Amino acid sequence: MKKLLLLIIVLFSITMRSQQMTVFYKEKRIPSQVNTRYDHSGEKEIELLAIEIIQLKATMKAEKNKDSIQVYEQRIQDLLSKLKVHTVRNKQKSLKIPKYDYITVLKLENKKTLYYPQNKAGNDTVSQEGTNEKGDNFKNVRINYYDSEVIYIDQSQNKKTSYIKVHEFDFRGREFLIEEVLDKQEWALTKETKKVKQYVCYKAVLNNSDKKVEAWYTKEIIANHGPKGYYGLPGLILELKEGKKTVRFHKIQLLSSDTIDIKPPTEGEKITREELKNLPSKLFNQY
């Protein structure tokens, strides 16, 4: 029995050192919701109003001129007033989509990684049908439109490829492909420690970032990778705090090298990171 246990430990160590594994992460997500309430007679008009409001909000986020922001805010208020006229007033409790577990996967083999969502998130749509005071049929719908991203990294080639499906400012869910040089991530290592499940982890803070990024990595797993395209620490990142969002380690699955299939995504319209950033304004001007 002791020999078998020793063999398992040795095999586990070899596999960890060869850096061929699949890591699962979990985060609690609050749905980014679009609430649509409509009667059948004004269905199309309400949909168009809701789309325009979302596009205006997305464009306003990228706007820096205060006067322009005020114009957007006034336009949004006008549209909301129009939307209210067409909205069916329902006395029942408003629909809510609860928080859900969003599972992501990190496949890694030496210097290559592929990070992607495990599957489509559940609890993404709830609806309610009824009859209003006038006897007209209505249907209330709340939909969780969520963006998704697949990130491929090859540190040996200094390359990063991202497939992004965007719903935030475009209901059609456009698909984009971004190929770029891998940015060097400058981490400040600390002596602060904590346990993530059975692993002792150390805290690191990313210096060259426009948002607050905090990582907890373990030296027990020799792999300088992590979720959401982060890398470069002396151990596997098991917990990542990016702004207000936290991605936590879920489990590790050890795989043989012939089951690892790490290839860059190829689907989507090719654009640059800067073009994606300016896309909401561009789409708004097209309407």
Coordinates of N, CA and C in Angstrom, one line a residue, residues 43-221:
E43 N -44.6 45.1 -29.6 CA -43.5 44.3 -29.4 C -42.2 44.8 -30.1
K44 N -42.4 45.1 -31.4 CA -41.2 45.5 -32.2 C -40.7 46.9 -31.8
E45 N -41.6 47.8 -31.5 CA -41.2 49.1 -31.1 C -40.4 49.1 -29.8
I46 N -40.8 48.3 -28.8 CA -40.1 48.1 -27.6 C -38.7 47.5 -27.7
E47 N -38.6 46.5 -28.6 CA -37.4 45.9 -28.9 C -36.4 46.9 -29.4
L48 N -36.8 47.8 -30.4 CA -35.9 48.8 -31.0 C -35.5 49.8 -29.9
L49 N -36.5 50.2 -29.1 CA -36.1 51.2 -28.0 C -35.1 50.6 -27.1
A50 N -35.3 49.4 -26.7 CA -34.4 48.7 -25.7 C -33.0 48.6 -26.3
I51 N -32.9 48.3 -27.6 CA -31.6 48.2 -28.3 C -30.9 49.5 -28.3
E52 N -31.7 50.6 -28.7 CA -31.1 51.9 -28.8 C -30.5 52.4 -27.4
I53 N -31.3 52.1 -26.3 CA -30.8 52.5 -25.0 C -29.5 51.8 -24.6
I54 N -29.4 50.5 -24.9 CA -28.2 49.7 -24.6 C -27.0 50.3 -25.4
Q55 N -27.2 50.6 -26.7 CA -26.2 51.1 -27.5 C -25.7 52.5 -27.0
L56 N -26.7 53.3 -26.6 CA -26.3 54.6 -26.1 C -25.5 54.5 -24.8
K57 N -25.9 53.6 -23.9 CA -25.1 53.4 -22.7 C -23.7 52.9 -23.0
A58 N -23.5 52.0 -23.9 CA -22.2 51.5 -24.3 C -21.3 52.6 -24.9
T59 N -21.9 53.4 -25.7 CA -21.2 54.5 -26.3 C -20.8 55.6 -25.3
M60 N -21.7 55.8 -24.3 CA -21.5 56.8 -23.3 C -20.3 56.4 -22.4
K61 N -20.1 55.1 -22.2 CA -19.0 54.6 -21.4 C -17.6 55.1 -21.9
A62 N -17.5 55.1 -23.2 CA -16.2 55.4 -23.9 C -16.1 57.0 -24.1
E63 N -17.1 57.7 -23.8 CA -17.1 59.1 -24.1 C -16.5 59.9 -22.9
K64 N -15.6 60.8 -23.2 CA -14.9 61.6 -22.1 C -15.4 63.0 -22.0
N65 N -16.0 63.5 -23.1 CA -16.5 64.9 -23.1 C -17.8 65.0 -22.3
K66 N -17.8 65.9 -21.2 CA -18.9 66.0 -20.3 C -20.2 66.5 -21.0
D67 N -20.1 67.4 -21.9 CA -21.2 67.9 -22.6 C -21.9 66.8 -23.5
S68 N -21.0 66.0 -24.1 CA -21.6 64.9 -24.9 C -22.3 63.8 -24.0
I69 N -21.7 63.6 -22.8 CA -22.3 62.7 -21.8 C -23.7 63.1 -21.4
Q70 N -23.8 64.4 -21.2 CA -25.1 65.0 -20.8 C -26.1 64.8 -21.9
V71 N -25.7 64.9 -23.2 CA -26.6 64.7 -24.3 C -27.1 63.3 -24.4
Y72 N -26.1 62.4 -24.1 CA -26.5 60.9 -24.1 C -27.5 60.6 -23.0
E73 N -27.2 61.2 -21.8 CA -28.1 60.9 -20.7 C -29.5 61.4 -20.9
Q74 N -29.6 62.6 -21.5 CA -30.9 63.2 -21.8 C -31.7 62.3 -22.9
R75 N -30.9 61.8 -23.9 CA -31.5 61.0 -24.9 C -32.0 59.7 -24.3
I76 N -31.2 59.1 -23.4 CA -31.6 57.9 -22.7 C -32.9 58.1 -21.9
Q77 N -33.0 59.2 -21.2 CA -34.2 59.5 -20.4 C -35.4 59.6 -21.3
D78 N -35.2 60.2 -22.4 CA -36.3 60.4 -23.4 C -36.8 59.0 -23.9
L79 N -35.8 58.1 -24.2 CA -36.2 56.8 -24.7 C -36.8 56.0 -23.6
L80 N -36.4 56.1 -22.3 CA -37.0 55.4 -21.2 C -38.4 55.9 -21.0
S81 N -38.7 57.1 -21.2 CA -40.1 57.6 -21.1 C -41.0 57.0 -22.2
K82 N -40.4 56.9 -23.4 CA -41.2 56.3 -24.5 C -41.4 54.8 -24.2
L83 N -40.4 54.2 -23.6 CA -40.5 52.7 -23.3 C -41.5 52.5 -22.2
K84 N -41.6 53.4 -21.3 CA -42.6 53.3 -20.2 C -44.0 53.3 -20.7
V85 N -44.3 54.1 -21.7 CA -45.6 54.2 -22.3 C -46.0 52.9 -22.9
H86 N -45.1 52.1 -23.5 CA -45.4 50.9 -24.1 C -45.3 49.7 -23.2
T87 N -44.8 49.9 -21.9 CA -44.6 48.8 -21.0 C -45.9 48.4 -20.3
V88 N -46.1 47.1 -20.3 CA -47.3 46.6 -19.5 C -47.0 46.6 -18.1
R89 N -47.8 47.3 -17.3 CA -47.6 47.4 -15.9 C -48.1 46.1 -15.2
N90 N -47.3 45.4 -14.6 CA -47.6 44.1 -14.0 C -47.5 44.2 -12.5
K91 N -48.5 43.9 -11.7 CA -48.5 44.0 -10.3 C -47.7 42.9 -9.6
Q92 N -47.4 41.8 -10.4 CA -46.6 40.7 -9.8 C -45.2 41.1 -9.6
K93 N -44.5 40.3 -8.7 CA -43.1 40.6 -8.4 C -42.2 40.5 -9.7
S94 N -41.3 41.4 -9.9 CA -40.5 41.4 -11.0 C -39.6 40.2 -11.1
L95 N -39.3 39.8 -12.4 CA -38.5 38.6 -12.6 C -37.1 38.8 -12.2
K96 N -36.5 37.8 -11.7 CA -35.1 37.9 -11.3 C -34.3 36.6 -11.7
I97 N -33.2 36.8 -12.3 CA -32.3 35.6 -12.6 C -31.3 35.6 -11.4
P98 N -31.2 34.4 -10.7 CA -30.3 34.4 -9.6 C -28.8 34.3 -10.0
K99 N -27.9 34.5 -9.1 CA -26.5 34.4 -9.3 C -26.2 32.9 -9.8
Y100 N -25.3 32.7 -10.6 CA -25.0 31.4 -11.1 C -23.5 31.1 -11.1
D101 N -23.1 29.8 -11.0 CA -21.7 29.4 -11.1 C -21.3 29.4 -12.5
Y102 N -20.2 30.2 -12.8 CA -19.7 30.2 -14.2 C -18.3 29.5 -14.1
I103 N -18.3 28.3 -14.8 CA -17.1 27.5 -14.8 C -16.2 27.7 -16.0
T104 N -15.0 28.0 -15.8 CA -14.0 28.2 -16.9 C -12.9 27.1 -16.8
V105 N -12.3 26.9 -18.0 CA -11.3 25.8 -18.1 C -10.0 26.4 -18.6
L106 N -8.9 26.0 -17.9 CA -7.5 26.3 -18.4 C -6.8 25.0 -18.7
K107 N -6.6 24.8 -20.0 CA -5.7 23.7 -20.5 C -4.3 24.2 -20.6
L108 N -3.3 23.5 -20.1 CA -2.0 24.0 -20.2 C -1.0 22.8 -20.5
E109 N 0.0 23.2 -21.3 CA 1.0 22.2 -21.7 C 2.3 23.1 -21.9
N110 N 3.2 23.0 -21.0 CA 4.4 23.7 -21.0 C 4.2 25.2 -21.2
K111 N 4.5 25.8 -22.3 CA 4.3 27.3 -22.5 C 3.0 27.7 -23.2
K112 N 2.2 26.7 -23.5 CA 0.9 27.0 -24.2 C -0.3 26.8 -23.2
T113 N -1.2 27.7 -23.4 CA -2.5 27.6 -22.6 C -3.7 27.9 -23.5
L114 N -4.8 27.4 -23.1 CA -6.1 27.7 -23.7 C -7.1 27.9 -22.6
Y115 N -7.7 29.1 -22.5 CA -8.7 29.4 -21.4 C -10.0 29.7 -22.1
Y116 N -11.1 29.0 -21.6 CA -12.4 29.1 -22.2 C -13.5 28.7 -21.2
P117 N -14.8 29.2 -21.5 CA -15.9 28.8 -20.7 C -16.2 27.3 -20.9
Q118 N -16.6 26.6 -19.8 CA -16.9 25.2 -19.9 C -18.1 24.9 -20.7
N119 N -19.2 25.7 -20.5 CA -20.4 25.6 -21.3 C -21.3 26.8 -21.1
K120 N -22.4 26.8 -21.8 CA -23.3 27.9 -21.7 C -23.9 28.0 -20.3
A121 N -23.9 29.3 -19.8 CA -24.4 29.5 -18.4 C -25.9 29.2 -18.3
G122 N -26.3 28.6 -17.2 CA -27.7 28.3 -17.0 C -28.4 29.5 -16.4
N123 N -29.7 29.3 -16.2 CA -30.5 30.4 -15.6 C -30.4 31.7 -16.5
D124 N -30.3 31.6 -17.8 CA -30.1 32.8 -18.6 C -31.4 33.5 -19.1
T125 N -32.5 32.8 -18.9 CA -33.8 33.4 -19.4 C -34.9 33.0 -18.5
V126 N -35.7 34.0 -18.1 CA -37.0 33.6 -17.4 C -38.1 34.5 -18.0
S127 N -39.3 33.9 -18.0 CA -40.4 34.6 -18.7 C -41.7 34.4 -17.9
Q128 N -42.6 35.3 -18.1 CA -43.9 35.3 -17.4 C -45.0 35.8 -18.4
E129 N -46.1 35.0 -18.5 CA -47.2 35.4 -19.3 C -48.4 35.6 -18.5
G130 N -49.3 36.5 -19.0 CA -50.5 36.8 -18.3 C -51.5 37.7 -19.1
T131 N -52.4 38.2 -18.5 CA -53.4 39.1 -19.1 C -53.5 40.4 -18.3
N132 N -53.5 41.5 -18.9 CA -53.5 42.8 -18.2 C -55.0 43.2 -17.9
E133 N -55.2 44.4 -17.3 CA -56.5 44.8 -16.9 C -57.5 45.0 -18.0
K134 N -57.0 45.2 -19.2 CA -57.8 45.4 -20.4 C -58.1 44.1 -21.1
G135 N -57.6 43.0 -20.6 CA -57.8 41.7 -21.2 C -56.8 41.4 -22.3
D136 N -55.8 42.2 -22.5 CA -54.8 41.9 -23.5 C -53.7 40.9 -22.9
N137 N -53.3 40.0 -23.8 CA -52.2 39.1 -23.4 C -50.9 39.9 -23.4
F138 N -50.0 39.5 -22.5 CA -48.7 40.1 -22.4 C -47.7 39.0 -22.0
K139 N -46.4 39.3 -22.2 CA -45.3 38.4 -21.8 C -44.2 39.3 -21.3
N140 N -43.7 39.0 -20.1 CA -42.5 39.6 -19.6 C -41.4 38.7 -19.7
V141 N -40.2 39.2 -20.2 CA -39.1 38.4 -20.4 C -37.8 39.1 -19.8
R142 N -37.0 38.3 -19.1 CA -35.7 38.8 -18.7 C -34.7 37.9 -19.2
I143 N -33.7 38.5 -19.9 CA -32.7 37.6 -20.6 C -31.3 38.0 -20.1
N144 N -30.5 37.1 -19.9 CA -29.1 37.3 -19.5 C -28.2 37.2 -20.7
Y145 N -27.9 38.4 -21.3 CA -26.9 38.4 -22.4 C -25.5 38.5 -21.8
Y146 N -24.7 37.5 -22.0 CA -23.3 37.5 -21.4 C -22.3 37.4 -22.5
D147 N -21.2 38.1 -22.4 CA -20.1 38.0 -23.3 C -19.3 36.8 -23.0
S148 N -18.6 36.2 -23.9 CA -17.7 35.1 -23.7 C -16.4 35.3 -24.4
E149 N -15.3 34.7 -23.8 CA -14.0 34.9 -24.4 C -13.2 33.6 -24.3
V150 N -12.5 33.3 -25.4 CA -11.5 32.2 -25.4 C -10.1 32.8 -25.6
I151 N -9.2 32.5 -24.7 CA -7.9 33.1 -24.8 C -6.8 32.0 -25.0
Y152 N -6.0 32.1 -26.1 CA -4.9 31.2 -26.3 C -3.6 32.0 -26.1
I153 N -2.7 31.4 -25.4 CA -1.4 32.0 -25.2 C -0.2 31.1 -25.5
D154 N 0.8 31.5 -26.2 CA 2.0 30.8 -26.5 C 3.2 31.7 -26.0
Q155 N 3.7 31.4 -24.8 CA 4.7 32.2 -24.3 C 6.0 32.0 -25.1
S156 N 6.3 30.9 -25.6 CA 7.5 30.6 -26.4 C 7.5 31.5 -27.7
Q157 N 6.4 31.7 -28.3 CA 6.3 32.5 -29.5 C 5.8 34.0 -29.2
N158 N 5.6 34.3 -27.9 CA 5.2 35.6 -27.5 C 3.9 36.1 -28.2
K159 N 2.9 35.1 -28.3 CA 1.7 35.4 -29.0 C 0.4 35.2 -28.1
K160 N -0.6 36.0 -28.4 CA -1.9 35.8 -27.8 C -3.0 36.0 -28.8
T161 N -3.9 35.0 -28.8 CA -5.1 35.0 -29.7 C -6.3 34.9 -28.9
S162 N -7.3 35.9 -29.1 CA -8.5 35.9 -28.3 C -9.7 35.8 -29.3
Y163 N -10.7 34.9 -28.9 CA -12.0 34.9 -29.6 C -13.0 35.5 -28.6
I164 N -13.7 36.5 -29.1 CA -14.6 37.2 -28.2 C -16.0 37.3 -28.8
K165 N -17.0 36.9 -28.1 CA -18.4 37.0 -28.5 C -19.0 38.1 -27.7
V166 N -19.5 39.1 -28.3 CA -20.0 40.3 -27.6 C -21.5 40.5 -27.7
H167 N -22.1 40.6 -26.6 CA -23.6 40.9 -26.5 C -23.8 42.3 -25.9
E168 N -22.8 42.8 -25.2 CA -23.1 44.0 -24.3 C -23.6 45.1 -25.1
F169 N -23.1 45.4 -26.3 CA -23.6 46.5 -27.1 C -24.2 46.1 -28.5
D170 N -24.4 44.7 -28.6 CA -24.9 44.3 -29.9 C -25.6 42.9 -29.7
F171 N -27.0 43.0 -29.8 CA -27.8 41.8 -29.5 C -27.5 40.6 -30.5
R172 N -26.8 40.9 -31.6 CA -26.5 39.9 -32.6 C -25.4 39.0 -32.1
G173 N -24.7 39.4 -31.1 CA -23.6 38.5 -30.5 C -22.5 38.4 -31.6
R174 N -21.9 39.4 -32.0 CA -20.8 39.4 -33.0 C -19.6 38.6 -32.4
E175 N -18.9 38.0 -33.4 CA -17.7 37.2 -33.0 C -16.5 37.9 -33.6
F176 N -15.5 38.1 -32.7 CA -14.3 38.7 -33.1 C -13.1 37.9 -32.8
L177 N -12.0 38.1 -33.6 CA -10.7 37.4 -33.4 C -9.6 38.5 -33.3
I178 N -8.9 38.4 -32.2 CA -7.8 39.4 -32.0 C -6.5 38.6 -31.8
E179 N -5.5 38.9 -32.7 CA -4.2 38.4 -32.7 C -3.2 39.5 -32.3
E180 N -2.5 39.3 -31.2 CA -1.6 40.3 -30.7 C -0.4 39.8 -30.1
V181 N 0.6 40.7 -29.9 CA 1.8 40.3 -29.1 C 1.5 40.2 -27.7
L182 N 2.1 39.2 -27.0 CA 1.8 39.0 -25.6 C 2.5 40.1 -24.8
D183 N 1.7 40.8 -24.0 CA 2.2 41.9 -23.1 C 2.9 41.2 -21.9
K184 N 4.0 41.9 -21.5 CA 4.7 41.4 -20.3 C 4.0 41.9 -19.1
Q185 N 3.7 41.0 -18.2 CA 3.0 41.4 -17.0 C 4.0 41.5 -15.8
E186 N 4.0 42.7 -15.2 CA 4.9 43.0 -14.2 C 4.2 42.9 -12.8
W187 N 4.6 41.8 -12.1 CA 4.0 41.5 -10.8 C 4.9 41.9 -9.7
A188 N 4.2 42.4 -8.6 CA 4.9 42.7 -7.3 C 4.6 41.5 -6.4
L189 N 5.6 40.8 -6.0 CA 5.4 39.6 -5.2 C 5.4 40.1 -3.7
T190 N 4.5 39.5 -2.9 CA 4.5 39.8 -1.5 C 4.7 38.5 -0.7
K191 N 4.9 38.7 0.6 CA 5.1 37.5 1.5 C 3.8 37.0 2.1
E192 N 2.7 37.7 1.8 CA 1.4 37.3 2.4 C 1.0 36.0 1.8
T193 N 0.5 35.1 2.7 CA 0.0 33.8 2.3 C -1.4 33.4 2.8
K194 N -2.0 32.5 2.1 CA -3.2 31.9 2.6 C -3.4 30.6 1.9
K195 N -4.3 29.8 2.4 CA -4.6 28.5 1.8 C -5.8 28.5 0.9
V196 N -5.6 28.0 -0.4 CA -6.7 27.9 -1.3 C -6.9 26.4 -1.4
K197 N -8.0 25.9 -0.8 CA -8.2 24.4 -0.6 C -7.0 23.9 0.1
Q198 N -6.3 22.9 -0.5 CA -5.1 22.3 0.2 C -3.8 23.0 -0.1
Y199 N -3.8 24.0 -1.0 CA -2.5 24.6 -1.4 C -2.2 25.9 -0.7
V200 N -0.9 26.0 -0.3 CA -0.4 27.3 0.2 C -0.2 28.2 -0.9
C201 N -0.8 29.4 -0.8 CA -0.7 30.4 -1.9 C -0.1 31.7 -1.4
Y202 N 0.6 32.4 -2.4 CA 1.2 33.7 -2.1 C 0.5 34.7 -2.9
K203 N 0.5 35.9 -2.3 CA -0.2 37.0 -3.0 C 0.7 37.8 -3.9
A204 N 0.2 38.2 -5.1 CA 1.0 39.1 -6.0 C 0.0 40.1 -6.6
V205 N 0.5 41.3 -6.9 CA -0.3 42.4 -7.4 C 0.3 42.8 -8.7
L206 N -0.5 43.0 -9.7 CA -0.1 43.4 -11.1 C 0.1 44.9 -11.1
N207 N 1.3 45.3 -11.5 CA 1.6 46.7 -11.5 C 1.2 47.4 -12.8
N208 N 1.5 46.9 -13.9 CA 1.2 47.5 -15.2 C -0.2 47.2 -15.7
S209 N -1.2 47.6 -15.0 CA -2.6 47.4 -15.4 C -3.5 48.6 -15.1
D210 N -4.5 48.8 -16.0 CA -5.4 49.9 -15.7 C -6.5 49.6 -14.7
K211 N -6.5 48.4 -14.2 CA -7.4 48.0 -13.2 C -6.7 47.2 -12.1
K212 N -7.3 47.1 -11.0 CA -6.7 46.4 -9.8 C -6.8 44.9 -10.0
V213 N -5.6 44.3 -10.1 CA -5.5 42.8 -10.3 C -4.7 42.2 -9.2
E214 N -5.2 41.2 -8.5 CA -4.6 40.6 -7.4 C -4.6 39.1 -7.6
A215 N -3.5 38.4 -7.5 CA -3.4 37.0 -7.8 C -2.9 36.2 -6.6
W216 N -3.4 35.0 -6.4 CA -2.9 34.1 -5.4 C -2.4 32.9 -6.1
Y217 N -1.1 32.6 -6.0 CA -0.4 31.5 -6.7 C 0.2 30.5 -5.8
T218 N 0.4 29.3 -6.2 CA 1.0 28.3 -5.4 C 2.3 27.8 -6.0
K219 N 3.3 27.7 -5.3 CA 4.6 27.1 -5.7 C 4.6 25.6 -5.8
E220 N 3.5 25.0 -5.2 CA 3.4 23.6 -5.2 C 3.1 23.0 -6.6
I221 N 2.6 23.8 -7.5 CA 2.3 23.4 -8.9 C 3.1 24.3 -9.8

